[in-house]
mmCIF file of C-alpha atoms in Angstrom:
data_model
loop_
_atom_site.group_PDB
_atom_site.id
_atom_site.type_symbol
_atom_site.label_atom_id
_atom_site.label_comp_id
_atom_site.label_asym_id
_atom_site.label_seq_id
_atom_site.Cartn_x
_atom_site.Cartn_y
_atom_site.Cartn_z
ATOM 1 C CA MET A 38 0.000 0.000 0.000
ATOM 2 C CA GLN A 39 1.066 3.578 -0.727
ATOM 3 C CA LYS A 40 2.657 5.613 2.063
ATOM 4 C CA TYR A 41 1.942 9.343 2.385
ATOM 5 C CA ARG A 42 4.136 12.106 3.833
ATOM 6 C CA CYS A 43 2.899 15.233 5.616
ATOM 7 C CA ILE A 44 4.300 18.205 3.687
ATOM 8 C CA PRO A 45 4.639 20.622 6.671
ATOM 9 C CA CYS A 46 6.232 18.287 9.238
ATOM 10 C CA GLY A 47 7.437 15.177 7.392
ATOM 11 C CA TYR A 48 5.297 12.646 9.289
ATOM 12 C CA LEU A 49 5.003 9.443 7.251
ATOM 13 C CA TYR A 50 1.629 7.686 7.238
ATOM 14 C CA ASP A 51 2.260 3.958 6.759
ATOM 15 C CA PRO A 52 -0.963 2.046 6.060
ATOM 16 C CA GLU A 53 0.523 -1.141 7.533
ATOM 17 C CA VAL A 54 0.844 0.681 10.872
ATOM 18 C CA GLY A 55 -2.155 3.031 10.628
ATOM 19 C CA ASP A 56 -2.642 5.638 13.362
ATOM 20 C CA PRO A 57 -4.121 3.708 16.304
ATOM 21 C CA ASP A 58 -3.978 6.769 18.586
ATOM 22 C CA GLY A 59 -5.939 8.696 15.928
ATOM 23 C CA GLY A 60 -8.531 5.956 15.467
ATOM 24 C CA VAL A 61 -7.102 4.560 12.213
ATOM 25 C CA ALA A 62 -6.590 0.796 12.321
ATOM 26 C CA PRO A 63 -3.514 -0.896 10.830
ATOM 27 C CA GLY A 64 -4.168 -1.904 7.233
ATOM 28 C CA THR A 65 -6.185 1.252 6.433
ATOM 29 C CA ALA A 66 -5.330 2.796 3.062
ATOM 30 C CA PHE A 67 -4.781 6.565 3.137
ATOM 31 C CA GLU A 68 -7.781 7.044 0.843
ATOM 32 C CA ASP A 69 -9.979 5.251 3.403
ATOM 33 C CA ILE A 70 -9.040 7.464 6.361
ATOM 34 C CA PRO A 71 -11.970 9.700 7.434
ATOM 35 C CA GLU A 72 -11.815 13.213 5.964
ATOM 36 C CA ASP A 73 -11.715 14.787 9.433
ATOM 37 C CA TRP A 74 -8.493 12.944 10.371
ATOM 38 C CA VAL A 75 -5.492 15.198 10.983
ATOM 39 C CA CYS A 76 -1.741 14.646 11.116
ATOM 40 C CA PRO A 77 -0.901 13.257 14.574
ATOM 41 C CA VAL A 78 2.260 15.388 14.727
ATOM 42 C CA CYS A 79 1.285 18.842 13.452
ATOM 43 C CA GLY A 80 -2.519 18.717 13.088
ATOM 44 C CA VAL A 81 -2.915 19.577 9.394
ATOM 45 C CA SER A 82 -5.643 17.978 7.265
ATOM 46 C CA LYS A 83 -5.314 15.107 4.783
ATOM 47 C CA ASP A 84 -4.985 17.479 1.834
ATOM 48 C CA MET A 85 -1.543 18.474 3.131
ATOM 49 C CA PHE A 86 -0.152 14.982 2.485
ATOM 50 C CA GLU A 87 1.540 13.729 -0.673
ATOM 51 C CA PRO A 88 2.381 10.204 -1.843
ATOM 52 C CA GLU A 89 5.804 9.010 -0.742
ATOM 53 C CA GLU A 90 8.048 8.014 -3.643
#
């Protein structure tokens, strides 16, 4: 699955890990994260993430 990086802070969302503290279970694709989810490090919205190369 595709990983996504937060542009402002560099946090890497790894779908294999998810964001359990943010309510996102391991195995959740970035596209399937709720729209109101925010970066657990800096608090920006999903639209501030880009696919990791």
